[in-house]
Amino acid sequence: MRLALKIDVDTLVGFKEGVPALLALLAQKGIKTSFFVAMGPDHSGRAIRRLFTHKGFLQKMLRTGAPRLYGFKTMCYGTILPGPPIAASAPELLHKITAAGHELGLHGYDHVRWQDSLSRLSTPAVLKEIIQAQKVFVEIMGYPAVSFAAPGWQCTAAALDVLVQEKFYYCSNTRGYGPYLPCTPDRTWPLLEIPTTLPTMDELLGLNGRTGADFNREILASLKSGQTQVLTIHAEVEGRLYAAEFSSLLDQIQDKGVKFIRLLDYAQELWRYPELLEKAEVAPGRLPGRAGTVSCQHSKRGTV
Ligand SMILES: [Zn+2]
């Protein structure tokens, strides 16, 4: 039984408050993970447009207590308040992530723009998002990132073209059941995709009255021997208000004998036998507790 923890950092508050708390917690438990940080400005306030475009967005915001989770200021960034830079606001934190042995990859440049507009962005516009993110990363770290996790699990053919062109070693852009090479009936992208396989806490909290403890029980029950699962957590959520529940989840996972693996190490294992990788199409799908659609692995085995 293995579990890769993918930690998405979408906002300034998640970066400056959630990341240090998660680093301390992971050090205490001896766990190595994969962090993906949005490199550009925090435009979280612009997500308010989803009220009109994403069915179920308001319910999700209310159910998860979004104002408490993110704070009032975050909900104004990019609207009545300017959007502050995320990664560049505390470059030393990126170095702390890698110094502690965690993996560090890109979670886009402008998280909200990617999540809400990717399907309308031209290939040059997608390329610009990735080049801007990589530029910030290189300025801070001195070398380019090799892994990319799409904001909001939004992935298109244009995004795949750009990620191949920019030579990313692997991506974690979608929701699915196992690693694959994205394809259409006519073509296959030579890009390893390692999808998130488990539901996230912010999707399930409050859904049918679920508590943090209920969520933890469901995750534990999903970890089966012989499988490598991928759980995405959010620095804003598990690194702040729900830190106690997350700490308890990690204890229970370790008690069960599950081994933690970084996505980069998993990718290296998978690239050793590329001929064994399955091919799967990427298609929009709806998941319980998430507003709008996300990009999902879709093949003969079904869609996740
Ligand atoms: Zn994100």
Short mmCIF file of C-alpha atoms and ligand atoms in Angstrom, two decimals:
data_model
loop_
_atom_site.label_atom_id
_atom_site.label_comp_id
_atom_site.label_asym_id
_atom_site.label_seq_id
_atom_site.Cartn_x
_atom_site.Cartn_y
_atom_site.Cartn_z
CA MET A 1 0.00 0.00 0.00
CA ARG A 2 1.46 3.33 -1.04
CA LEU A 3 0.18 6.90 -0.99
CA ALA A 4 1.52 9.98 -2.74
CA LEU A 5 0.50 13.25 -1.10
CA LYS A 6 0.10 16.06 -3.61
CA ILE A 7 -0.06 19.42 -1.86
CA ASP A 8 -1.58 22.23 -3.93
CA VAL A 9 -0.87 25.82 -2.92
CA ASP A 10 -3.42 28.08 -4.60
CA THR A 11 -3.34 31.27 -2.52
CA LEU A 12 -1.06 33.65 -0.62
CA VAL A 13 -2.58 32.66 2.72
CA GLY A 14 -2.11 28.99 1.86
CA PHE A 15 1.51 29.66 0.98
CA LYS A 16 2.51 31.89 3.90
CA GLU A 17 0.50 30.17 6.64
CA GLY A 18 -0.42 26.70 5.38
CA VAL A 19 2.98 25.69 3.97
CA PRO A 20 5.04 26.34 7.15
CA ALA A 21 2.44 24.46 9.23
CA LEU A 22 2.48 21.51 6.80
CA LEU A 23 6.30 21.45 6.69
CA ALA A 24 6.41 21.21 10.49
CA LEU A 25 3.76 18.47 10.55
CA LEU A 26 5.42 16.42 7.78
CA ALA A 27 8.85 16.73 9.45
CA GLN A 28 7.40 15.52 12.73
CA LYS A 29 5.97 12.43 11.01
CA GLY A 30 8.93 11.83 8.66
CA ILE A 31 6.83 12.06 5.49
CA LYS A 32 8.09 13.33 2.10
CA THR A 33 5.54 14.78 -0.32
CA SER A 34 5.10 16.77 -3.54
CA PHE A 35 4.23 20.48 -3.33
CA PHE A 36 2.78 22.36 -6.30
CA VAL A 37 2.75 26.13 -5.88
CA ALA A 38 0.89 28.72 -8.00
CA MET A 39 3.76 30.99 -9.05
CA GLY A 40 1.88 34.14 -10.04
CA PRO A 41 -0.61 36.55 -8.47
CA ASP A 42 -3.35 35.51 -6.05
CA HIS A 43 -6.56 36.42 -7.89
CA SER A 44 -8.84 34.35 -5.66
CA GLY A 45 -11.50 37.08 -5.54
CA ARG A 46 -12.14 36.59 -9.27
CA ALA A 47 -13.38 33.06 -8.52
CA ILE A 48 -16.61 34.80 -7.49
CA ARG A 49 -17.56 34.66 -11.21
CA ARG A 50 -18.12 30.92 -10.68
CA LEU A 51 -21.35 31.87 -8.90
CA PHE A 52 -22.76 32.44 -12.40
CA THR A 53 -20.86 29.75 -14.31
CA HIS A 54 -20.49 26.73 -11.97
CA LYS A 55 -23.57 24.93 -10.76
CA GLY A 56 -23.21 24.16 -7.03
CA PHE A 57 -20.42 26.73 -6.41
CA LEU A 58 -22.36 28.72 -3.81
CA GLN A 59 -23.44 25.55 -1.98
CA LYS A 60 -19.83 24.33 -1.89
CA MET A 61 -18.59 27.71 -0.58
CA LEU A 62 -21.20 27.69 2.18
CA ARG A 63 -20.84 24.00 3.01
CA THR A 64 -17.07 24.19 3.45
CA GLY A 65 -17.21 27.56 5.27
CA ALA A 66 -15.12 29.24 2.54
CA PRO A 67 -14.94 32.70 4.22
CA ARG A 68 -13.45 31.04 7.31
CA LEU A 69 -11.18 28.78 5.23
CA TYR A 70 -9.70 31.50 3.05
CA GLY A 71 -10.33 34.75 4.95
CA PHE A 72 -12.04 37.91 3.73
CA LYS A 73 -8.88 39.47 2.23
CA THR A 74 -8.21 36.42 0.01
CA MET A 75 -11.76 36.65 -1.29
CA CYS A 76 -11.08 40.25 -2.44
CA TYR A 77 -7.71 39.66 -4.18
CA GLY A 78 -7.89 40.50 -7.87
CA THR A 79 -11.11 42.49 -7.42
CA ILE A 80 -11.26 45.37 -4.92
CA LEU A 81 -7.74 44.50 -3.72
CA PRO A 82 -4.79 43.99 -6.10
CA GLY A 83 -3.62 40.38 -6.45
CA PRO A 84 -0.35 39.93 -4.53
CA PRO A 85 2.31 37.58 -5.91
CA ILE A 86 2.27 34.16 -4.22
CA ALA A 87 5.67 32.46 -4.68
CA ALA A 88 7.68 35.70 -4.89
CA SER A 89 6.19 36.95 -1.61
CA ALA A 90 8.27 34.45 0.38
CA PRO A 91 10.93 32.85 -1.87
CA GLU A 92 12.67 31.36 1.17
CA LEU A 93 9.65 29.12 1.68
CA LEU A 94 10.21 27.42 -1.69
CA HIS A 95 13.79 26.66 -0.62
CA LYS A 96 12.52 25.30 2.71
CA ILE A 97 10.21 22.89 0.85
CA THR A 98 13.06 21.37 -1.19
CA ALA A 99 15.59 21.51 1.68
CA ALA A 100 13.21 19.30 3.68
CA GLY A 101 13.33 16.67 0.90
CA HIS A 102 9.94 17.40 -0.65
CA GLU A 103 9.36 17.72 -4.35
CA LEU A 104 8.45 21.16 -5.72
CA GLY A 105 6.56 21.68 -8.97
CA LEU A 106 4.41 24.26 -10.74
CA HIS A 107 0.73 24.78 -10.00
CA GLY A 108 0.35 27.26 -12.84
CA TYR A 109 0.88 31.02 -12.82
CA ASP A 110 -2.54 32.64 -12.36
CA HIS A 111 -4.54 29.81 -10.73
CA VAL A 112 -7.96 31.39 -11.26
CA ARG A 113 -7.28 32.29 -14.91
CA TRP A 114 -6.19 28.70 -15.69
CA GLN A 115 -9.01 27.09 -13.75
CA ASP A 116 -11.78 29.27 -15.15
CA SER A 117 -10.56 30.10 -18.68
CA LEU A 118 -8.29 27.29 -19.90
CA SER A 119 -10.76 26.01 -22.49
CA ARG A 120 -10.92 29.54 -24.00
CA LEU A 121 -7.14 30.17 -23.95
CA SER A 122 -5.25 29.86 -27.24
CA THR A 123 -2.11 27.69 -27.34
CA PRO A 124 0.15 30.82 -27.18
CA ALA A 125 -1.83 32.03 -24.14
CA VAL A 126 -1.40 28.65 -22.39
CA LEU A 127 2.31 28.74 -23.25
CA LYS A 128 2.53 32.22 -21.71
CA GLU A 129 1.01 30.96 -18.43
CA ILE A 130 3.57 28.17 -18.22
CA ILE A 131 6.54 30.30 -19.26
CA GLN A 132 5.62 32.97 -16.69
CA ALA A 133 5.33 30.31 -13.95
CA GLN A 134 8.62 28.70 -14.94
CA LYS A 135 10.33 32.13 -15.01
CA VAL A 136 9.36 32.84 -11.39
CA PHE A 137 10.44 29.33 -10.38
CA VAL A 138 13.86 29.68 -12.09
CA GLU A 139 14.43 33.15 -10.62
CA ILE A 140 13.89 31.76 -7.12
CA MET A 141 15.31 28.23 -7.38
CA GLY A 142 17.99 28.64 -10.08
CA TYR A 143 16.73 25.68 -12.14
CA PRO A 144 13.47 24.84 -13.92
CA ALA A 145 10.62 22.77 -12.47
CA VAL A 146 10.12 19.31 -14.03
CA SER A 147 6.59 18.65 -12.83
CA PHE A 148 3.28 20.43 -13.37
CA ALA A 149 -0.12 20.09 -11.72
CA ALA A 150 -2.96 21.86 -13.53
CA PRO A 151 -4.95 24.34 -11.43
CA GLY A 152 -8.47 23.08 -10.78
CA TRP A 153 -7.69 19.80 -12.65
CA GLN A 154 -8.31 21.58 -15.94
CA CYS A 155 -6.49 20.05 -18.90
CA THR A 156 -6.95 20.56 -22.66
CA ALA A 157 -5.19 19.41 -25.83
CA ALA A 158 -3.51 22.84 -26.04
CA ALA A 159 -2.21 22.44 -22.46
CA LEU A 160 -0.87 18.95 -23.25
CA ASP A 161 0.86 20.27 -26.41
CA VAL A 162 2.58 23.01 -24.41
CA LEU A 163 3.57 20.70 -21.52
CA VAL A 164 5.17 18.27 -24.02
CA GLN A 165 6.90 21.14 -25.83
CA GLU A 166 8.27 22.48 -22.53
CA LYS A 167 9.58 18.98 -21.69
CA PHE A 168 7.92 18.34 -18.34
CA TYR A 169 8.95 14.96 -16.92
CA TYR A 170 5.44 14.18 -15.75
CA CYS A 171 2.17 15.94 -14.87
CA SER A 172 -0.65 15.50 -12.41
CA ASN A 173 -3.41 17.35 -14.23
CA THR A 174 -6.44 15.12 -13.90
CA ARG A 175 -8.59 12.89 -11.71
CA GLY A 176 -8.42 9.20 -12.45
CA TYR A 177 -7.60 5.69 -11.33
CA GLY A 178 -3.94 5.23 -12.35
CA PRO A 179 -0.98 6.56 -14.40
CA TYR A 180 -1.45 6.91 -18.16
CA LEU A 181 -0.43 8.63 -21.37
CA PRO A 182 -3.17 11.04 -22.53
CA CYS A 183 -4.52 10.22 -25.98
CA THR A 184 -7.29 10.82 -28.49
CA PRO A 185 -8.38 8.24 -31.10
CA ASP A 186 -5.74 9.78 -33.45
CA ARG A 187 -2.78 10.65 -31.26
CA THR A 188 -0.94 10.03 -27.97
CA TRP A 189 0.95 12.67 -26.05
CA PRO A 190 4.35 11.39 -24.77
CA LEU A 191 3.60 12.88 -21.36
CA LEU A 192 3.24 10.79 -18.22
CA GLU A 193 0.08 11.72 -16.33
CA ILE A 194 -0.29 10.61 -12.70
CA PRO A 195 -3.85 11.52 -11.74
CA THR A 196 -5.29 12.23 -8.31
CA THR A 197 -7.13 9.01 -7.42
CA LEU A 198 -8.92 9.95 -4.18
CA PRO A 199 -11.54 12.59 -3.31
CA THR A 200 -10.35 15.76 -1.57
CA MET A 201 -11.35 16.95 1.88
CA ASP A 202 -12.88 20.18 0.59
CA GLU A 203 -15.11 18.16 -1.76
CA LEU A 204 -16.50 15.86 0.89
CA LEU A 205 -16.61 18.03 4.04
CA GLY A 206 -20.20 18.76 4.93
CA LEU A 207 -21.50 16.65 2.02
CA ASN A 208 -24.35 14.60 3.51
CA GLY A 209 -23.20 15.82 6.92
CA ARG A 210 -19.67 14.39 6.62
CA THR A 211 -17.15 15.52 9.24
CA GLY A 212 -13.35 15.52 8.98
CA ALA A 213 -13.32 12.19 10.86
CA ASP A 214 -15.77 10.69 8.33
CA PHE A 215 -13.54 11.86 5.48
CA ASN A 216 -10.51 10.26 7.15
CA ARG A 217 -12.37 6.96 7.50
CA GLU A 218 -13.28 6.97 3.81
CA ILE A 219 -9.70 7.67 2.73
CA LEU A 220 -8.34 4.91 4.97
CA ALA A 221 -10.86 2.43 3.57
CA SER A 222 -9.72 3.34 0.00
CA LEU A 223 -6.07 2.41 0.64
CA LYS A 224 -5.66 -1.17 -0.57
CA SER A 225 -2.57 -3.34 -0.78
CA GLY A 226 -0.77 -3.46 -4.12
CA GLN A 227 -2.03 -0.01 -5.08
CA THR A 228 -0.44 3.44 -5.20
CA GLN A 229 -3.06 6.10 -4.55
CA VAL A 230 -2.71 9.87 -4.96
CA LEU A 231 -4.38 12.24 -2.48
CA THR A 232 -4.48 15.98 -3.18
CA ILE A 233 -4.59 18.27 -0.19
CA HIS A 234 -4.78 22.07 -0.13
CA ALA A 235 -2.37 24.17 1.95
CA GLU A 236 -5.30 26.53 2.61
CA VAL A 237 -7.45 23.73 4.07
CA GLU A 238 -5.37 20.93 5.61
CA GLY A 239 -2.57 23.38 6.48
CA ARG A 240 -4.88 25.71 8.44
CA LEU A 241 -8.42 25.10 9.76
CA TYR A 242 -8.33 21.32 9.26
CA ALA A 243 -4.72 20.73 10.36
CA ALA A 244 -5.78 18.60 13.36
CA GLU A 245 -7.93 16.30 11.20
CA PHE A 246 -5.13 16.02 8.65
CA SER A 247 -2.58 15.16 11.34
CA SER A 248 -4.91 12.44 12.61
CA LEU A 249 -5.31 11.10 9.04
CA LEU A 250 -1.53 10.84 8.63
CA ASP A 251 -1.24 8.95 11.94
CA GLN A 252 -3.93 6.50 10.92
CA ILE A 253 -2.34 5.99 7.49
CA GLN A 254 1.04 5.28 9.08
CA ASP A 255 -0.56 2.91 11.62
CA LYS A 256 -2.06 0.98 8.70
CA GLY A 257 1.46 0.42 7.30
CA VAL A 258 0.98 2.58 4.19
CA LYS A 259 4.24 3.91 2.69
CA PHE A 260 4.45 7.48 1.42
CA ILE A 261 6.02 8.13 -1.96
CA ARG A 262 6.80 11.41 -3.75
CA LEU A 263 5.16 11.75 -7.17
CA LEU A 264 8.57 12.39 -8.76
CA ASP A 265 9.89 9.04 -7.45
CA TYR A 266 6.71 7.33 -8.64
CA ALA A 267 7.19 8.95 -12.08
CA GLN A 268 10.77 7.63 -12.23
CA GLU A 269 9.50 4.09 -11.52
CA LEU A 270 6.84 4.40 -14.21
CA TRP A 271 9.17 5.79 -16.90
CA ARG A 272 11.38 2.69 -16.51
CA TYR A 273 8.70 0.67 -18.35
CA PRO A 274 6.88 3.18 -20.60
CA GLU A 275 5.52 0.33 -22.76
CA LEU A 276 3.43 -0.78 -19.77
CA LEU A 277 1.65 2.57 -19.47
CA GLU A 278 -1.98 2.58 -20.47
CA LYS A 279 -3.37 5.20 -22.81
CA ALA A 280 -6.49 7.06 -21.86
CA GLU A 281 -8.50 9.99 -23.13
CA VAL A 282 -9.03 13.08 -21.01
CA ALA A 283 -12.66 14.13 -20.74
CA PRO A 284 -14.60 16.58 -18.54
CA GLY A 285 -16.48 14.92 -15.69
CA ARG A 286 -18.40 15.87 -12.56
CA LEU A 287 -17.31 14.71 -9.11
CA PRO A 288 -19.37 14.64 -5.91
CA GLY A 289 -18.93 17.88 -3.94
CA ARG A 290 -17.07 19.77 -6.68
CA ALA A 291 -18.70 22.59 -8.63
CA GLY A 292 -18.25 22.58 -12.42
CA THR A 293 -16.33 19.93 -14.31
CA VAL A 294 -12.78 18.62 -13.95
CA SER A 295 -10.60 16.76 -16.46
CA CYS A 296 -10.89 13.01 -15.87
CA GLN A 297 -9.16 9.86 -17.11
CA HIS A 298 -11.48 8.14 -19.53
CA SER A 299 -10.90 4.71 -21.07
CA LYS A 300 -12.54 1.35 -21.62
CA ARG A 301 -12.42 0.86 -17.84
CA GLY A 302 -14.72 3.87 -17.50
CA THR A 303 -14.37 7.50 -16.43
CA VAL A 304 -13.31 8.62 -12.98
ZN ZN B 1 -5.18 24.46 -6.97
#
